[in-house]
mmCIF file of C-alpha atoms in Angstrom:
data_model
loop_
_atom_site.group_PDB
_atom_site.id
_atom_site.type_symbol
_atom_site.label_atom_id
_atom_site.label_comp_id
_atom_site.label_asym_id
_atom_site.label_seq_id
_atom_site.Cartn_x
_atom_site.Cartn_y
_atom_site.Cartn_z
ATOM 1 C CA MET D 1 136.716 206.662 105.179
ATOM 2 C CA VAL D 2 135.139 209.222 107.488
ATOM 3 C CA GLU D 3 132.780 207.658 109.919
ATOM 4 C CA TRP D 4 129.833 209.604 110.918
ATOM 5 C CA THR D 5 127.242 208.896 113.829
ATOM 6 C CA GLU D 6 123.615 209.291 113.097
ATOM 7 C CA GLN D 7 123.863 212.375 115.607
ATOM 8 C CA GLU D 8 126.612 213.887 113.505
ATOM 9 C CA ARG D 9 124.483 213.497 110.251
ATOM 10 C CA THR D 10 121.471 214.908 111.792
ATOM 11 C CA THR D 11 123.237 217.895 113.207
ATOM 12 C CA ILE D 12 124.871 218.677 109.569
ATOM 13 C CA THR D 13 121.690 218.209 107.966
ATOM 14 C CA ASN D 14 119.742 220.615 110.309
ATOM 15 C CA ILE D 15 122.421 223.390 110.148
ATOM 16 C CA PHE D 16 122.196 223.472 106.217
ATOM 17 C CA THR D 17 118.550 222.927 106.095
ATOM 18 C CA ASN D 18 117.895 226.018 108.030
ATOM 19 C CA LEU D 19 120.664 227.941 106.712
ATOM 20 C CA ASN D 20 120.074 231.266 105.115
ATOM 21 C CA TYR D 21 122.616 231.102 102.388
ATOM 22 C CA GLU D 22 121.925 234.743 101.329
ATOM 23 C CA ASP D 23 122.830 235.966 104.601
ATOM 24 C CA VAL D 24 125.598 233.740 105.909
ATOM 25 C CA GLY D 25 127.351 233.085 102.555
ATOM 26 C CA PRO D 26 128.106 236.872 102.299
ATOM 27 C CA LYS D 27 129.098 237.401 105.799
ATOM 28 C CA ALA D 28 131.549 234.318 106.008
ATOM 29 C CA LEU D 29 133.478 235.428 102.909
ATOM 30 C CA CYS D 30 133.418 239.133 104.023
ATOM 31 C CA ARG D 31 134.981 238.213 107.313
ATOM 32 C CA CYS D 32 137.464 236.259 105.726
ATOM 33 C CA LEU D 33 138.705 238.822 103.672
ATOM 34 C CA ILE D 34 138.804 241.234 106.471
ATOM 35 C CA VAL D 35 140.191 239.277 109.195
ATOM 36 C CA TYR D 36 142.563 237.588 106.914
ATOM 37 C CA PRO D 37 143.407 240.451 104.177
ATOM 38 C CA TRP D 38 145.886 238.632 102.284
ATOM 39 C CA THR D 39 142.963 236.293 100.979
ATOM 40 C CA GLN D 40 141.913 239.200 99.087
ATOM 41 C CA ARG D 41 144.632 238.399 96.441
ATOM 42 C CA TYR D 42 142.204 236.088 94.837
ATOM 43 C CA PHE D 43 139.614 238.815 94.160
ATOM 44 C CA GLY D 44 141.416 241.489 92.325
ATOM 45 C CA ALA D 45 138.714 241.556 89.567
ATOM 46 C CA PHE D 46 135.749 241.905 92.284
ATOM 47 C CA GLY D 47 135.699 245.890 92.488
ATOM 48 C CA ASN D 48 136.444 247.776 95.626
ATOM 49 C CA LEU D 49 137.893 245.908 98.546
ATOM 50 C CA TYR D 50 139.689 249.191 100.167
ATOM 51 C CA ASN D 51 137.990 248.511 103.582
ATOM 52 C CA ALA D 52 135.827 246.660 105.791
ATOM 53 C CA GLU D 53 132.620 248.777 104.370
ATOM 54 C CA ALA D 54 133.636 248.578 100.917
ATOM 55 C CA ILE D 55 134.049 244.809 101.358
ATOM 56 C CA MET D 56 130.725 244.513 103.115
ATOM 57 C CA SER D 57 128.670 246.241 100.533
ATOM 58 C CA ASN D 58 130.511 244.868 97.284
ATOM 59 C CA PRO D 59 127.675 242.845 95.426
ATOM 60 C CA ASN D 60 130.353 240.737 93.860
ATOM 61 C CA ILE D 61 131.635 239.693 96.968
ATOM 62 C CA ALA D 62 128.143 239.005 98.299
ATOM 63 C CA ALA D 63 127.237 237.074 95.141
ATOM 64 C CA HIS D 64 130.450 234.985 95.523
ATOM 65 C CA GLY D 65 129.930 234.215 99.257
ATOM 66 C CA ILE D 66 126.557 232.561 98.274
ATOM 67 C CA THR D 67 128.105 230.575 95.388
ATOM 68 C CA VAL D 68 131.057 229.196 97.731
ATOM 69 C CA LEU D 69 128.636 228.532 100.458
ATOM 70 C CA HIS D 70 126.537 226.173 98.072
ATOM 71 C CA GLY D 71 129.789 224.540 97.412
ATOM 72 C CA LEU D 72 128.954 222.624 100.611
ATOM 73 C CA ASP D 73 125.861 221.377 99.667
ATOM 74 C CA ARG D 74 127.288 218.412 97.695
ATOM 75 C CA ALA D 75 129.422 217.454 100.770
ATOM 76 C CA VAL D 76 126.078 217.330 102.938
ATOM 77 C CA LYS D 77 124.308 215.138 100.146
ATOM 78 C CA ASN D 78 127.425 212.757 100.051
ATOM 79 C CA MET D 79 128.944 212.539 103.549
ATOM 80 C CA ASP D 80 129.972 209.179 102.931
ATOM 81 C CA ASN D 81 132.078 210.128 99.865
ATOM 82 C CA ILE D 82 133.283 213.642 100.307
ATOM 83 C CA LYS D 83 136.773 213.016 99.016
ATOM 84 C CA ALA D 84 135.705 211.866 95.616
ATOM 85 C CA THR D 85 132.865 214.455 95.558
ATOM 86 C CA TYR D 86 135.309 217.151 95.617
ATOM 87 C CA ALA D 87 137.943 215.860 93.264
ATOM 88 C CA GLU D 88 136.590 218.123 90.412
ATOM 89 C CA LEU D 89 136.201 221.307 92.657
ATOM 90 C CA SER D 90 139.802 220.592 94.215
ATOM 91 C CA VAL D 91 141.265 220.289 90.413
ATOM 92 C CA LEU D 92 139.625 223.861 89.878
ATOM 93 C CA HIS D 93 141.044 225.512 93.024
ATOM 94 C CA SER D 94 144.641 224.175 92.328
ATOM 95 C CA GLU D 95 144.935 224.670 88.515
ATOM 96 C CA LYS D 96 142.616 227.524 87.207
ATOM 97 C CA LEU D 97 142.273 229.322 90.615
ATOM 98 C CA HIS D 98 145.602 228.734 92.086
ATOM 99 C CA VAL D 99 144.293 229.244 95.717
ATOM 100 C CA ASP D 100 146.590 228.293 98.492
ATOM 101 C CA PRO D 101 144.973 225.465 100.166
ATOM 102 C CA ASP D 102 145.736 227.021 103.594
ATOM 103 C CA ASN D 103 142.907 229.440 102.767
ATOM 104 C CA PHE D 104 140.299 226.808 102.963
ATOM 105 C CA LYS D 105 140.932 226.637 106.535
ATOM 106 C CA LEU D 106 140.801 230.185 107.106
ATOM 107 C CA LEU D 107 137.415 230.538 105.466
ATOM 108 C CA SER D 108 136.078 227.423 107.402
ATOM 109 C CA ASP D 109 137.039 229.296 110.445
ATOM 110 C CA CYS D 110 134.875 232.301 109.353
ATOM 111 C CA LEU D 111 132.047 230.318 108.692
ATOM 112 C CA THR D 112 132.192 228.836 111.901
ATOM 113 C CA ILE D 113 132.287 232.040 113.383
ATOM 114 C CA VAL D 114 129.072 233.331 111.487
ATOM 115 C CA ILE D 115 127.358 230.312 112.176
ATOM 116 C CA ALA D 116 128.170 230.609 115.997
ATOM 117 C CA ALA D 117 126.870 234.121 116.149
ATOM 118 C CA LYS D 118 123.591 232.962 114.226
ATOM 119 C CA LEU D 119 123.098 230.034 116.534
ATOM 120 C CA GLY D 120 124.138 231.363 119.704
ATOM 121 C CA LYS D 121 123.969 229.059 122.611
ATOM 122 C CA ASP D 122 122.383 226.446 120.276
ATOM 123 C CA PHE D 123 125.967 226.382 118.710
ATOM 124 C CA THR D 124 126.614 223.755 121.384
ATOM 125 C CA PRO D 125 130.376 222.319 121.956
ATOM 126 C CA GLU D 126 128.835 219.093 120.403
ATOM 127 C CA THR D 127 127.575 221.098 117.325
ATOM 128 C CA GLN D 128 130.743 223.090 117.065
ATOM 129 C CA ALA D 129 132.896 219.648 116.890
ATOM 130 C CA THR D 130 130.583 218.151 114.468
ATOM 131 C CA PHE D 131 130.498 221.173 112.195
ATOM 132 C CA GLN D 132 134.507 221.708 112.542
ATOM 133 C CA LYS D 133 134.793 217.985 111.681
ATOM 134 C CA PHE D 134 132.497 218.214 108.655
ATOM 135 C CA LEU D 135 134.351 221.270 107.258
ATOM 136 C CA ALA D 136 137.856 219.892 108.152
ATOM 137 C CA VAL D 137 136.938 216.847 105.790
ATOM 138 C CA VAL D 138 135.792 219.345 102.772
ATOM 139 C CA VAL D 139 138.864 221.282 103.240
ATOM 140 C CA SER D 140 140.900 218.076 103.335
ATOM 141 C CA ALA D 141 138.977 216.855 100.040
ATOM 142 C CA LEU D 142 139.471 220.334 98.397
ATOM 143 C CA GLY D 143 143.376 220.133 98.961
ATOM 144 C CA ARG D 144 143.798 216.492 97.652
ATOM 145 C CA GLN D 145 144.163 217.056 93.909
ATOM 146 C CA TYR D 146 146.893 219.734 94.239
ATOM 147 C CA HIS D 147 150.328 218.741 93.042
ATOM 148 C CA MET L 1 151.248 241.598 112.030
ATOM 149 C CA SER L 2 151.716 243.765 114.918
ATOM 150 C CA LEU L 3 148.897 245.456 116.740
ATOM 151 C CA THR L 4 148.295 249.032 115.438
ATOM 152 C CA ALA L 5 146.890 251.941 117.621
ATOM 153 C CA LYS L 6 143.229 251.217 115.811
ATOM 154 C CA ASP L 7 143.504 247.487 117.006
ATOM 155 C CA LYS L 8 144.386 248.341 120.434
ATOM 156 C CA ASP L 9 141.523 250.787 120.753
ATOM 157 C CA VAL L 10 139.034 248.113 119.250
ATOM 158 C CA VAL L 11 140.131 245.520 121.484
ATOM 159 C CA LYS L 12 139.794 247.831 124.657
ATOM 160 C CA ALA L 13 136.218 248.970 123.370
ATOM 161 C CA LEU L 14 135.341 245.421 122.898
ATOM 162 C CA TRP L 15 136.677 244.032 126.296
ATOM 163 C CA ALA L 16 134.734 246.966 128.182
ATOM 164 C CA LYS L 17 131.489 245.430 126.735
ATOM 165 C CA ILE L 18 132.460 241.877 127.435
ATOM 166 C CA SER L 19 134.763 242.115 130.432
ATOM 167 C CA LYS L 20 131.668 241.364 133.285
ATOM 168 C CA SER L 21 131.057 238.149 131.431
ATOM 169 C CA ALA L 22 134.625 236.957 131.552
ATOM 170 C CA ASP L 23 134.410 234.128 133.799
ATOM 171 C CA ALA L 24 131.424 232.902 131.915
ATOM 172 C CA ILE L 25 133.338 233.150 128.455
ATOM 173 C CA GLY L 26 136.372 231.347 130.173
ATOM 174 C CA ALA L 27 134.388 228.447 131.405
ATOM 175 C CA GLU L 28 132.467 228.060 128.073
ATOM 176 C CA ALA L 29 135.836 228.523 125.740
ATOM 177 C CA LEU L 30 137.644 225.867 128.237
ATOM 178 C CA SER L 31 134.503 223.492 128.045
ATOM 179 C CA ARG L 32 134.790 223.735 124.419
ATOM 180 C CA MET L 33 138.220 223.279 123.784
ATOM 181 C CA LEU L 34 138.110 220.098 125.693
ATOM 182 C CA SER L 35 135.248 218.691 124.120
ATOM 183 C CA VAL L 36 135.956 219.678 120.485
ATOM 184 C CA TYR L 37 139.726 219.045 120.908
ATOM 185 C CA PRO L 38 139.841 216.114 122.950
ATOM 186 C CA GLN L 39 143.886 215.848 122.941
ATOM 187 C CA THR L 40 144.021 218.977 125.276
ATOM 188 C CA LYS L 41 142.346 216.794 128.001
ATOM 189 C CA THR L 42 145.785 215.499 128.381
ATOM 190 C CA TYR L 43 146.826 218.570 130.334
ATOM 191 C CA PHE L 44 144.128 218.283 132.794
ATOM 192 C CA SER L 45 144.502 214.561 134.045
ATOM 193 C CA HIS L 46 144.850 215.645 137.525
ATOM 194 C CA TRP L 47 141.327 217.176 137.670
ATOM 195 C CA PRO L 48 138.599 215.107 139.069
ATOM 196 C CA ASP L 49 136.087 216.287 136.795
ATOM 197 C CA LEU L 50 136.448 217.393 133.315
ATOM 198 C CA SER L 51 132.899 217.722 132.172
ATOM 199 C CA PRO L 52 131.350 221.430 131.126
ATOM 200 C CA GLY L 53 129.812 222.728 134.289
ATOM 201 C CA SER L 54 132.691 221.302 136.782
ATOM 202 C CA ALA L 55 134.102 223.574 139.446
ATOM 203 C CA SER L 56 137.563 222.814 138.044
ATOM 204 C CA VAL L 57 136.678 223.756 134.680
ATOM 205 C CA LYS L 58 134.994 227.049 135.964
ATOM 206 C CA ALA L 59 137.867 228.169 137.992
ATOM 207 C CA HIS L 60 140.243 227.511 135.477
ATOM 208 C CA GLY L 61 138.324 229.317 132.765
ATOM 209 C CA LYS L 62 138.147 232.266 135.170
ATOM 210 C CA ARG L 63 142.040 232.032 135.703
ATOM 211 C CA VAL L 64 142.575 231.946 131.896
ATOM 212 C CA MET L 65 140.466 234.917 131.514
ATOM 213 C CA GLY L 66 142.260 236.908 134.212
ATOM 214 C CA GLY L 67 145.522 236.464 131.972
ATOM 215 C CA VAL L 68 143.343 237.772 128.999
ATOM 216 C CA ALA L 69 142.498 240.778 131.024
ATOM 217 C CA LEU L 70 146.231 241.178 132.005
ATOM 218 C CA GLY L 71 147.079 241.208 128.526
ATOM 219 C CA VAL L 72 144.403 244.045 127.632
ATOM 220 C CA SER L 73 145.835 245.929 130.697
ATOM 221 C CA LYS L 74 149.308 245.361 129.206
ATOM 222 C CA ILE L 75 148.515 245.776 125.566
ATOM 223 C CA ASP L 76 151.207 248.194 124.677
ATOM 224 C CA ASP L 77 153.904 245.677 125.898
ATOM 225 C CA LEU L 78 152.864 242.310 125.977
ATOM 226 C CA THR L 79 156.138 240.612 125.999
ATOM 227 C CA ASN L 80 157.334 242.357 129.211
ATOM 228 C CA GLY L 81 153.761 242.463 130.690
ATOM 229 C CA LEU L 82 153.221 238.641 130.517
ATOM 230 C CA LEU L 83 156.896 237.373 131.698
ATOM 231 C CA ASP L 84 155.655 235.751 134.690
ATOM 232 C CA LEU L 85 153.125 233.955 132.798
ATOM 233 C CA SER L 86 155.553 233.112 130.179
ATOM 234 C CA GLU L 87 157.884 231.458 132.778
ATOM 235 C CA GLN L 88 155.101 229.675 134.202
ATOM 236 C CA HIS L 89 154.041 228.229 130.995
ATOM 237 C CA ALA L 90 157.504 227.424 129.824
ATOM 238 C CA PHE L 91 159.202 225.708 132.612
ATOM 239 C CA GLN L 92 155.912 224.326 134.861
ATOM 240 C CA LEU L 93 153.000 223.940 132.552
ATOM 241 C CA ARG L 94 155.013 223.285 129.667
ATOM 242 C CA VAL L 95 151.888 223.525 127.543
ATOM 243 C CA ASP L 96 152.678 223.007 123.682
ATOM 244 C CA PRO L 97 152.043 226.365 122.273
ATOM 245 C CA ALA L 98 149.834 224.965 119.250
ATOM 246 C CA ASN L 99 147.219 224.766 121.902
ATOM 247 C CA PHE L 100 147.157 228.465 122.451
ATOM 248 C CA LYS L 101 145.753 228.877 119.045
ATOM 249 C CA ILE L 102 143.151 226.188 119.833
ATOM 250 C CA LEU L 103 141.960 228.150 122.978
ATOM 251 C CA SER L 104 142.079 231.402 121.052
ATOM 252 C CA HIS L 105 139.934 229.894 118.548
ATOM 253 C CA CYS L 106 137.375 228.684 121.146
ATOM 254 C CA ILE L 107 137.409 232.370 122.920
ATOM 255 C CA LEU L 108 136.623 233.752 119.287
ATOM 256 C CA VAL L 109 133.676 231.327 118.998
ATOM 257 C CA VAL L 110 132.050 231.699 122.392
ATOM 258 C CA ILE L 111 132.232 235.595 122.176
ATOM 259 C CA ALA L 112 130.569 235.279 118.818
ATOM 260 C CA THR L 113 127.922 233.270 120.204
ATOM 261 C CA MET L 114 127.103 235.521 123.320
ATOM 262 C CA PHE L 115 127.960 239.088 121.693
ATOM 263 C CA ALA L 116 126.863 238.651 118.158
ATOM 264 C CA LYS L 117 125.930 241.973 117.573
ATOM 265 C CA GLU L 118 129.509 243.524 119.174
ATOM 266 C CA PHE L 119 131.469 241.005 117.390
ATOM 267 C CA THR L 120 131.632 242.477 113.979
ATOM 268 C CA PRO L 121 134.254 241.814 111.510
ATOM 269 C CA GLU L 122 136.541 244.795 112.489
ATOM 270 C CA ALA L 123 136.408 243.538 116.214
ATOM 271 C CA HIS L 124 136.752 239.887 115.195
ATOM 272 C CA VAL L 125 140.276 240.767 113.171
ATOM 273 C CA ALA L 126 141.481 243.194 116.193
ATOM 274 C CA LEU L 127 140.727 240.531 118.645
ATOM 275 C CA ASP L 128 142.275 237.832 116.590
ATOM 276 C CA LYS L 129 145.497 239.831 115.953
ATOM 277 C CA PHE L 130 145.602 240.576 120.116
ATOM 278 C CA LEU L 131 145.177 236.813 121.173
ATOM 279 C CA VAL L 132 147.841 235.943 118.552
ATOM 280 C CA ALA L 133 150.316 238.501 120.039
ATOM 281 C CA LEU L 134 149.065 237.357 123.541
ATOM 282 C CA SER L 135 149.977 233.780 122.571
ATOM 283 C CA LEU L 136 153.389 234.815 121.164
ATOM 284 C CA ALA L 137 154.160 236.553 124.131
ATOM 285 C CA LEU L 138 153.227 233.740 126.499
ATOM 286 C CA ALA L 139 155.597 231.549 124.343
ATOM 287 C CA GLU L 140 158.374 234.115 124.825
ATOM 288 C CA LYS L 141 160.277 231.972 127.451
ATOM 289 C CA TYR L 142 160.054 228.348 126.083
ATOM 290 C CA ARG L 143 163.408 228.332 124.161
#
């Protein structure tokens, strides 16, 4: 089981309490699709992804970015049992969405960068370490039900 | 995934904006790496002080960014341009190349915190590709 210190719990709760989902969600997903263009393979039905401008002004992508970011809420609320909390979403990503689990790391790196840009110097090394630890646990849980 | 002409232009344009903060970026990226990825501290056991503001960290961060600057200047032929550095890393320093990815990530995070406006998705992809190419050139002589 993953151990969290009080400081780590506070850090994660603070980030998500002050999070502008409507801004960060779309930014993170767009950045992922632009920086790692092969991830676009999962979004064939989302409309025009032809270039960075198209991606960043695509309303389907923006909406989906918000959905995906809210997907992290259950981890924030269940930090002591992230593995079980994501079992259902893991099955979904494996059996229905057929997403290569390596992509979870790519998106979480982009989310880290978007949060870093938002928080600036408040995104201290300790905050980065905690946030990356949190995302790594979620990413691991999301990949667990693949077979 | 080699660098296109556009990638090179974007990297050079971004570098022009951030290079005067290169020392600070290097020190901050290195500090972050040492605390976020503690296993990287194993390469610096000979330093008296590994804490964020230490003289060793600052000096080394500056040196690392000197390498990045060299890469920008040799962007059209990184392999040859970085041969000496590659030999140094391969035969003397023997840094596991997996760590190049870790430090690259920390550099990107620091640039995001310091230059949020300039670090657009387009700048991000070009710089990420550049750092990958730089890492590859650095690992050239390993085996």
